[in-house]
Coordinates of C-alpha atoms in Angstrom, one line a residue:
M1 CA 80.9 114.7 10.1
T2 CA 81.0 115.3 6.4
V3 CA 77.5 115.1 4.7
L4 CA 77.6 113.0 1.5
T5 CA 74.9 111.9 -0.9
G6 CA 73.8 108.5 -2.2
P7 CA 73.7 105.1 -0.5
E8 CA 77.4 104.2 -0.9
E9 CA 78.5 107.7 0.3
A10 CA 76.1 107.4 3.3
R11 CA 77.6 104.0 4.2
T12 CA 81.1 105.3 3.8
A13 CA 80.4 108.4 5.9
A14 CA 79.0 106.3 8.7
A15 CA 82.0 104.0 8.6
V16 CA 84.6 106.9 8.6
P17 CA 83.9 109.2 11.6
K18 CA 85.9 112.4 12.2
G19 CA 87.9 110.7 14.9
G20 CA 87.7 108.7 18.1
R21 CA 85.9 105.6 16.8
W22 CA 86.6 102.5 14.8
I23 CA 86.5 102.3 11.0
D24 CA 85.1 99.1 9.6
H25 CA 85.1 99.9 5.9
W26 CA 88.5 101.0 4.6
E27 CA 89.6 100.3 1.0
P28 CA 92.4 102.7 0.1
D29 CA 93.3 100.7 -3.1
D30 CA 89.7 101.4 -4.4
E31 CA 90.3 104.6 -6.4
Q32 CA 86.8 105.9 -6.0
F33 CA 86.8 105.3 -2.2
W34 CA 90.3 107.0 -2.0
A35 CA 89.3 110.0 -4.0
R36 CA 86.0 110.5 -2.3
I37 CA 87.0 110.2 1.4
G38 CA 90.0 108.0 2.0
R39 CA 92.7 110.7 1.1
R40 CA 91.2 113.2 3.6
V41 CA 90.9 110.8 6.5
A42 CA 94.4 109.4 5.9
A43 CA 95.8 112.9 5.8
R44 CA 94.2 113.8 9.2
N45 CA 95.6 110.6 10.8
L46 CA 99.0 111.3 9.3
A47 CA 99.2 114.8 10.7
W48 CA 98.7 113.7 14.3
S49 CA 100.9 110.7 13.8
I50 CA 103.7 113.0 12.7
L51 CA 103.4 115.2 15.7
T52 CA 103.5 112.3 18.2
E53 CA 106.5 110.7 16.4
H54 CA 108.3 114.1 16.3
L55 CA 108.0 114.5 20.0
G56 CA 109.2 110.9 20.5
F57 CA 112.4 111.7 18.7
C58 CA 112.8 115.0 20.7
V59 CA 112.6 113.0 23.9
W60 CA 114.7 110.2 22.6
L61 CA 117.6 112.6 21.9
L62 CA 117.2 114.5 25.2
W63 CA 120.3 113.1 27.0
S64 CA 122.5 113.6 23.9
I65 CA 122.3 117.3 24.6
A66 CA 121.9 117.2 28.4
V67 CA 125.3 115.3 28.9
L68 CA 127.1 118.4 27.6
N69 CA 125.7 120.5 30.5
L70 CA 125.5 118.2 33.5
S71 CA 128.5 119.9 35.1
S72 CA 126.3 123.0 35.4
V73 CA 124.1 121.2 38.0
G74 CA 126.9 119.6 39.9
M75 CA 127.1 116.2 38.1
Q76 CA 130.7 115.2 37.4
L77 CA 130.9 112.2 35.1
S78 CA 133.7 110.4 33.4
V79 CA 133.8 110.2 29.6
G80 CA 132.8 106.5 29.8
Q81 CA 129.8 107.4 31.9
T82 CA 128.8 110.1 29.5
L83 CA 129.0 107.8 26.6
W84 CA 126.7 105.3 28.4
L85 CA 124.1 108.0 28.9
T86 CA 123.9 108.6 25.2
T87 CA 124.3 105.0 24.0
L88 CA 121.8 103.4 26.4
P89 CA 118.8 105.4 25.1
N90 CA 119.7 104.4 21.5
L91 CA 119.8 100.7 22.5
V92 CA 116.5 100.9 24.4
G93 CA 114.9 102.8 21.7
A94 CA 115.9 100.2 19.2
A95 CA 114.6 97.4 21.4
M96 CA 111.3 99.1 22.1
R97 CA 110.5 99.2 18.4
I98 CA 109.7 95.5 18.4
P99 CA 106.8 95.6 20.8
Y100 CA 105.7 99.0 19.5
T101 CA 105.4 97.6 16.0
F102 CA 102.7 95.2 17.1
A103 CA 100.9 97.5 19.5
P104 CA 98.6 99.2 16.9
A105 CA 97.5 95.7 15.7
R106 CA 96.7 94.8 19.3
F107 CA 95.1 98.0 20.6
G108 CA 94.3 100.1 17.5
G109 CA 96.4 102.8 15.8
R110 CA 94.6 105.7 17.4
N111 CA 94.4 104.1 20.8
W112 CA 98.1 103.3 20.8
T113 CA 99.1 106.8 19.6
I114 CA 97.4 108.2 22.6
V115 CA 99.2 105.8 25.0
S116 CA 102.6 106.2 23.3
A117 CA 102.3 110.0 23.5
L118 CA 101.4 109.9 27.2
L119 CA 104.3 107.5 28.0
L120 CA 106.7 110.3 27.0
L121 CA 105.7 112.1 30.2
I122 CA 107.7 109.5 32.1
P123 CA 111.2 110.3 30.8
C124 CA 110.4 114.0 30.9
G125 CA 109.4 113.9 34.5
L126 CA 112.3 111.6 35.5
F127 CA 114.7 114.0 33.8
V128 CA 113.4 116.9 35.9
Y129 CA 113.8 114.7 39.0
A130 CA 117.4 113.8 38.0
I131 CA 118.5 117.4 37.4
E132 CA 116.9 118.5 40.7
N133 CA 118.7 115.7 42.6
P134 CA 122.3 115.7 41.2
D135 CA 123.5 113.4 44.0
I136 CA 121.5 110.3 42.8
P137 CA 123.6 107.2 42.1
F138 CA 124.8 106.7 38.6
W139 CA 122.8 103.5 38.1
V140 CA 119.7 105.5 38.8
L141 CA 120.7 108.1 36.2
L142 CA 121.2 105.3 33.7
V143 CA 117.7 104.0 34.3
I144 CA 116.3 107.5 33.9
A145 CA 118.2 108.0 30.6
A146 CA 117.1 104.6 29.4
T147 CA 113.4 105.6 29.7
T148 CA 113.9 108.1 26.8
G149 CA 114.1 105.0 24.6
L150 CA 110.3 105.1 24.8
G151 CA 110.5 107.9 22.3
G152 CA 112.5 105.8 19.9
G153 CA 109.8 103.2 19.9
N154 CA 107.2 105.7 18.7
F155 CA 108.6 105.5 15.2
A156 CA 107.8 101.8 14.7
S157 CA 104.2 102.0 15.9
S158 CA 103.5 105.2 13.9
M159 CA 104.9 103.8 10.6
A160 CA 103.2 100.4 11.1
N161 CA 99.9 102.2 11.6
I162 CA 100.1 104.7 8.8
T163 CA 101.0 102.1 6.2
H164 CA 97.4 100.8 6.5
F165 CA 95.8 104.1 5.6
Y166 CA 97.4 104.6 2.1
P167 CA 97.2 102.8 -1.2
T168 CA 100.1 100.5 -1.9
G169 CA 101.3 102.5 -4.8
K170 CA 101.2 105.8 -3.0
Q171 CA 102.8 105.0 0.3
G172 CA 106.3 106.3 -0.4
L173 CA 105.5 110.0 0.1
P174 CA 103.3 109.7 3.2
L175 CA 105.6 107.3 4.9
G176 CA 108.5 109.6 4.0
L177 CA 106.6 112.6 5.5
N178 CA 105.7 110.6 8.6
A179 CA 109.3 109.5 9.2
A180 CA 110.7 112.9 8.3
G181 CA 108.5 114.6 10.9
G182 CA 109.9 112.2 13.5
N183 CA 113.5 112.5 12.3
L184 CA 113.3 116.3 12.6
G185 CA 112.9 115.9 16.3
T186 CA 116.6 115.0 16.3
S187 CA 117.7 118.4 14.9
V188 CA 115.0 120.3 16.8
T189 CA 116.4 119.0 20.1
Q190 CA 120.0 119.8 19.0
L191 CA 119.1 123.3 17.8
A192 CA 116.5 124.4 20.4
M193 CA 117.8 123.0 23.6
P194 CA 121.2 124.9 24.0
P195 CA 119.6 128.4 24.0
L196 CA 116.8 127.1 26.3
I197 CA 119.3 125.8 28.7
V198 CA 121.1 129.1 28.7
A199 CA 117.9 131.0 29.4
F200 CA 116.1 128.7 31.9
G201 CA 118.6 126.1 33.1
L202 CA 119.0 122.5 32.3
V203 CA 115.8 121.4 34.0
A204 CA 113.8 123.2 31.4
V205 CA 114.8 120.5 28.9
G206 CA 112.4 118.2 30.8
W207 CA 109.5 120.6 31.3
V208 CA 109.3 122.0 27.8
W209 CA 108.0 118.8 26.2
M210 CA 105.2 118.0 28.6
P211 CA 102.5 120.4 27.3
L212 CA 103.3 119.4 23.8
V213 CA 103.0 115.7 24.7
L214 CA 99.5 116.5 26.2
L215 CA 98.6 118.3 23.0
A216 CA 99.6 115.4 20.9
A217 CA 97.6 112.9 23.0
T218 CA 94.5 115.1 22.9
G219 CA 94.7 115.5 19.2
A220 CA 95.1 111.8 18.7
Y221 CA 92.1 111.2 20.9
L222 CA 89.9 113.7 19.1
F223 CA 91.0 113.3 15.4
M224 CA 92.6 109.9 14.8
N225 CA 90.9 106.6 13.9
N226 CA 91.4 102.8 14.5
L227 CA 91.2 100.6 11.4
R228 CA 89.3 97.4 12.1
K229 CA 91.2 95.5 9.4
A230 CA 94.6 96.5 10.9
T231 CA 93.9 95.1 14.4
S232 CA 94.4 91.4 14.1
A233 CA 97.0 90.8 16.9
Y234 CA 100.1 88.9 16.0
T235 CA 101.1 85.7 17.8
V236 CA 104.7 85.1 18.9
R237 CA 105.0 82.5 16.2
E238 CA 103.7 84.8 13.5
M239 CA 106.1 87.5 14.6
G240 CA 109.0 85.1 14.5
A241 CA 107.9 83.9 11.0
I242 CA 107.8 87.4 9.6
A243 CA 111.2 88.2 11.2
R244 CA 112.7 85.2 9.5
K245 CA 111.3 85.9 6.0
P246 CA 114.2 86.5 3.6
Q247 CA 112.8 89.9 2.5
T248 CA 112.5 91.1 6.1
V249 CA 116.2 90.1 6.7
I250 CA 117.4 91.8 3.5
M251 CA 115.5 95.0 4.1
S252 CA 116.8 95.1 7.7
V253 CA 120.3 95.0 6.3
L254 CA 119.5 97.8 3.9
Y255 CA 117.9 99.9 6.6
I256 CA 121.0 99.6 8.7
G257 CA 122.7 101.3 5.8
T258 CA 120.2 104.1 5.6
F259 CA 118.6 104.8 9.0
G260 CA 121.4 103.2 11.0
S261 CA 123.7 105.7 9.3
F262 CA 121.3 108.6 9.9
I263 CA 120.9 108.0 13.6
G264 CA 124.5 107.0 14.1
Y265 CA 125.8 110.1 12.4
S266 CA 123.3 112.2 14.3
F267 CA 124.6 111.0 17.7
S268 CA 128.2 111.2 16.5
F269 CA 128.4 114.3 14.4
G270 CA 129.4 116.7 17.2
V271 CA 132.1 114.3 18.5
L272 CA 133.5 113.9 15.0
I273 CA 133.7 117.7 14.5
K274 CA 135.4 118.1 17.8
S275 CA 137.9 115.3 17.1
Q276 CA 138.8 116.3 13.6
F277 CA 138.5 120.1 13.8
P278 CA 138.9 121.1 17.4
D279 CA 138.9 124.8 16.6
I280 CA 135.4 124.6 15.2
K281 CA 132.5 125.2 17.6
G282 CA 130.5 122.0 16.9
A283 CA 127.3 123.2 18.6
D284 CA 126.8 125.7 15.8
Y285 CA 126.7 122.9 13.2
I286 CA 125.6 119.7 14.9
W287 CA 121.9 120.1 14.1
L288 CA 122.5 120.7 10.4
G289 CA 123.1 117.0 9.6
A290 CA 119.9 115.6 11.1
F291 CA 117.9 118.6 9.7
A292 CA 119.2 117.9 6.1
G293 CA 118.6 114.2 6.4
S294 CA 115.1 114.6 7.8
L295 CA 114.0 117.0 5.0
A296 CA 115.4 114.6 2.4
R297 CA 113.3 111.6 3.6
P298 CA 110.1 112.6 1.9
L299 CA 112.1 113.3 -1.3
G300 CA 113.2 109.7 -1.1
G301 CA 109.7 108.5 -0.8
W302 CA 108.5 110.6 -3.7
L303 CA 111.4 109.5 -5.9
A304 CA 110.6 105.9 -5.0
D305 CA 106.9 106.4 -5.9
R306 CA 108.0 107.8 -9.3
F307 CA 111.0 105.6 -10.2
G308 CA 110.7 102.5 -8.0
G309 CA 112.1 102.0 -4.5
A310 CA 114.7 99.5 -5.5
R311 CA 116.2 101.7 -8.3
V312 CA 116.3 104.8 -6.0
T313 CA 117.9 102.8 -3.2
A314 CA 120.6 101.3 -5.3
V315 CA 121.6 104.6 -6.7
D316 CA 121.4 106.2 -3.2
F317 CA 123.9 103.6 -1.8
L318 CA 126.3 104.5 -4.5
L319 CA 126.0 108.2 -3.6
M320 CA 126.5 107.4 0.1
A321 CA 129.7 105.6 -0.7
L322 CA 130.9 108.5 -2.8
G323 CA 129.9 111.0 -0.1
I324 CA 131.8 109.1 2.6
G325 CA 134.8 109.0 0.3
A326 CA 134.6 112.8 0.1
V327 CA 134.5 113.0 3.8
A328 CA 137.7 110.9 4.0
M329 CA 139.4 113.2 1.5
A330 CA 138.4 116.2 3.5
V331 CA 139.8 114.7 6.7
R332 CA 143.1 113.9 5.1
A333 CA 143.3 117.4 3.6
G334 CA 142.2 119.1 6.9
S335 CA 139.5 121.0 5.0
W336 CA 136.6 122.0 7.3
P337 CA 134.4 123.4 4.5
V338 CA 134.7 120.3 2.4
F339 CA 134.2 118.1 5.5
L340 CA 131.0 119.9 6.3
A341 CA 129.6 119.9 2.8
A342 CA 130.5 116.3 2.2
F343 CA 128.9 115.1 5.5
L344 CA 125.7 117.1 4.9
F345 CA 125.6 115.4 1.5
V346 CA 125.9 112.1 3.2
F347 CA 123.1 113.0 5.6
I348 CA 120.9 113.9 2.7
T349 CA 121.5 110.6 1.0
T350 CA 120.7 108.8 4.3
G351 CA 117.3 110.6 4.3
I352 CA 116.6 109.7 0.7
G353 CA 117.5 106.1 1.4
N354 CA 115.3 106.0 4.4
G355 CA 112.3 107.1 2.3
S356 CA 113.0 104.7 -0.6
T357 CA 113.6 101.6 1.5
Y358 CA 110.3 102.2 3.4
K359 CA 108.5 102.4 0.0
M360 CA 110.0 99.1 -0.9
I361 CA 108.7 97.1 2.0
P362 CA 104.9 97.3 1.3
A363 CA 105.6 96.8 -2.4
I364 CA 107.7 93.7 -1.8
F365 CA 105.1 92.0 0.4
R366 CA 102.4 93.0 -2.1
A367 CA 104.3 91.4 -5.0
K368 CA 105.0 88.3 -3.0
A369 CA 101.4 88.0 -1.8
M370 CA 100.0 88.4 -5.4
E371 CA 102.2 85.6 -6.8
G372 CA 99.8 82.9 -8.2
V373 CA 96.7 84.9 -7.4
D374 CA 94.2 85.4 -10.3
P375 CA 93.6 89.2 -10.7
A376 CA 90.0 88.4 -11.7
D377 CA 89.3 86.6 -8.5
G378 CA 88.2 89.6 -6.3
P379 CA 88.0 87.8 -2.9
A380 CA 91.4 86.1 -3.4
V381 CA 93.0 89.5 -4.4
E382 CA 91.4 91.1 -1.3
R383 CA 92.7 88.4 1.0
A384 CA 96.2 88.6 -0.6
L385 CA 96.3 92.4 -0.2
T386 CA 95.1 92.2 3.4
R387 CA 97.8 89.7 4.2
A388 CA 100.4 91.8 2.5
R389 CA 99.5 94.9 4.4
R390 CA 99.6 93.1 7.7
N391 CA 103.0 91.4 7.0
A392 CA 104.4 94.6 5.7
A393 CA 103.4 96.5 8.8
A394 CA 105.2 93.9 10.9
A395 CA 108.3 93.9 8.7
I396 CA 108.4 97.7 8.9
G397 CA 108.6 97.6 12.6
I398 CA 111.2 94.8 12.7
T399 CA 113.3 96.6 10.1
S400 CA 113.1 99.9 12.0
A401 CA 114.4 98.2 15.2
V402 CA 117.3 96.6 13.4
G403 CA 118.1 99.9 11.7
A404 CA 118.2 101.7 15.0
F405 CA 120.6 99.0 16.4
G406 CA 122.7 99.8 13.3
G407 CA 123.1 103.3 14.6
V408 CA 124.9 101.9 17.7
L409 CA 127.2 100.0 15.3
V410 CA 128.1 103.3 13.5
Q411 CA 128.8 105.0 16.8
Q412 CA 131.0 102.1 17.9
A413 CA 132.9 102.0 14.6
F414 CA 133.9 105.7 15.1
R415 CA 134.8 105.0 18.8
I416 CA 137.0 102.1 18.0
S417 CA 138.6 103.9 15.1
L418 CA 139.4 106.9 17.2
E419 CA 140.7 104.8 20.1
Q420 CA 142.8 102.4 18.0
T421 CA 144.2 104.8 15.4
G422 CA 143.5 108.3 16.6
G423 CA 141.5 109.1 13.5
I424 CA 138.2 108.2 11.8
G425 CA 139.8 107.0 8.5
P426 CA 139.4 103.3 9.1
A427 CA 135.7 103.7 10.1
L428 CA 135.1 105.7 6.9
V429 CA 136.7 103.0 4.8
G430 CA 134.6 100.3 6.4
L431 CA 131.4 102.4 5.9
T432 CA 132.3 102.9 2.2
V433 CA 132.7 99.1 1.7
F434 CA 129.4 98.4 3.5
Y435 CA 127.5 100.9 1.3
A436 CA 128.9 99.2 -1.8
L437 CA 127.8 95.8 -0.5
C438 CA 124.3 97.2 0.2
M439 CA 124.1 98.6 -3.4
T440 CA 125.2 95.2 -4.7
L441 CA 122.6 93.4 -2.5
T442 CA 119.8 95.7 -3.8
W443 CA 120.7 95.0 -7.4
A444 CA 121.0 91.3 -6.9
V445 CA 117.7 90.8 -5.1
Y446 CA 115.5 93.5 -6.6
L447 CA 116.9 94.7 -9.9
R448 CA 118.4 91.6 -11.4
K449 CA 115.9 89.7 -13.6
V450 CA 114.7 86.3 -12.3
R451 CA 111.9 84.0 -13.3
I452 CA 108.6 85.2 -11.8
G453 CA 105.7 83.0 -12.9
E454 CA 106.1 82.4 -16.6
T455 CA 108.3 85.4 -17.4
R456 CA 111.7 86.7 -16.5
M457 CA 111.5 90.0 -14.7
S458 CA 112.9 91.8 -11.7
L459 CA 111.0 92.6 -8.5
A460 CA 111.5 96.3 -9.4
Q461 CA 109.4 95.7 -12.6
A462 CA 106.7 94.2 -10.3
G463 CA 106.5 97.5 -8.5
V464 CA 109.2 97.3 -5.8

């Protein structure tokens, strides 16, 4: 434990152990507390949160790579069956984000990180069983694939937990780093698994993650903390009330546009390359999109911290629409270089938008909670900020779940477009229109000036 001097430092040091215990005193919005010890403790928890979330994404995407190699172990599936093996994990992962959102508040962030990491052993072990028993019924294979959705749930609990560790005005970058570390699991799986399969066989895809999962669980046990203020369990009524809040609904729509696009494109990129440019070896490029989008997410958080989440998000949706328009032009021209460059640009904009929207959520609930509160009334301000953090953590999880479901919608848009027209043009037009609507929605709700208290101002001017 760090040795500090003075009565306040001694009290703080006793309240903030290295890891493995509860923290009773945590005031990240207190600049002195944050500079003295808060930043260091938050960074340590963030590091282990990133690792666990990263492994969750790796496991979540496991079957998207495995389905391309099932014939090597004697499994012969139809195209429809193959699509179900990739779609079901996405659906389950989205659904799991709801309970995972509230798990840290019920059990403690450190405690749930340990549990959520160890739960990843289930899909990994079942994957090994499935590959070693290729004659199992298809419904059993579907159930096994569905368990990888546990990895998709990790994102929601990780983000809901980490938001409590950081000051409201400095959450964009850490939330962006946390999310990017998880999102990178998508490209890591797509990049690392094919050569692993060639070298050791398909079964290795299940075994390789197990020691890393155990490492993450051990690290969380030793070095993470639970925050006492963040562990007030939600009732079903409270959960429903937060889900029905207009700001939660609006941000869920925007997150469909950003994360829904990211995960939908990540699952579909290889198929799109194969359908539009059959002479190109898609496996050499499929990982680039998720990689670019993941790296861009912290940039979105940083930009949002600097210029405001709403401003960055509005501009980003404009860029997304322009990027998809460039993809459509490349498809019509049959230009592979332009197609690749334009789609990578779109992936980057999805990452930036993911980071900026997640910066917006805590700021929105903070601005709403502070309406009518006297800044000089310390206890009232503290109650308002505590309520805002709690509601924002819940909204983040709900929004993440809806966004993940949005990925399924993107996948289905491309599937329907290909089946009905033989091309992806109609899907691209629909996505362009949707991004334009999201840009308009962001402006109307957060950038347009309205009456707040006695003055006319936008929510963006209030820090959103």
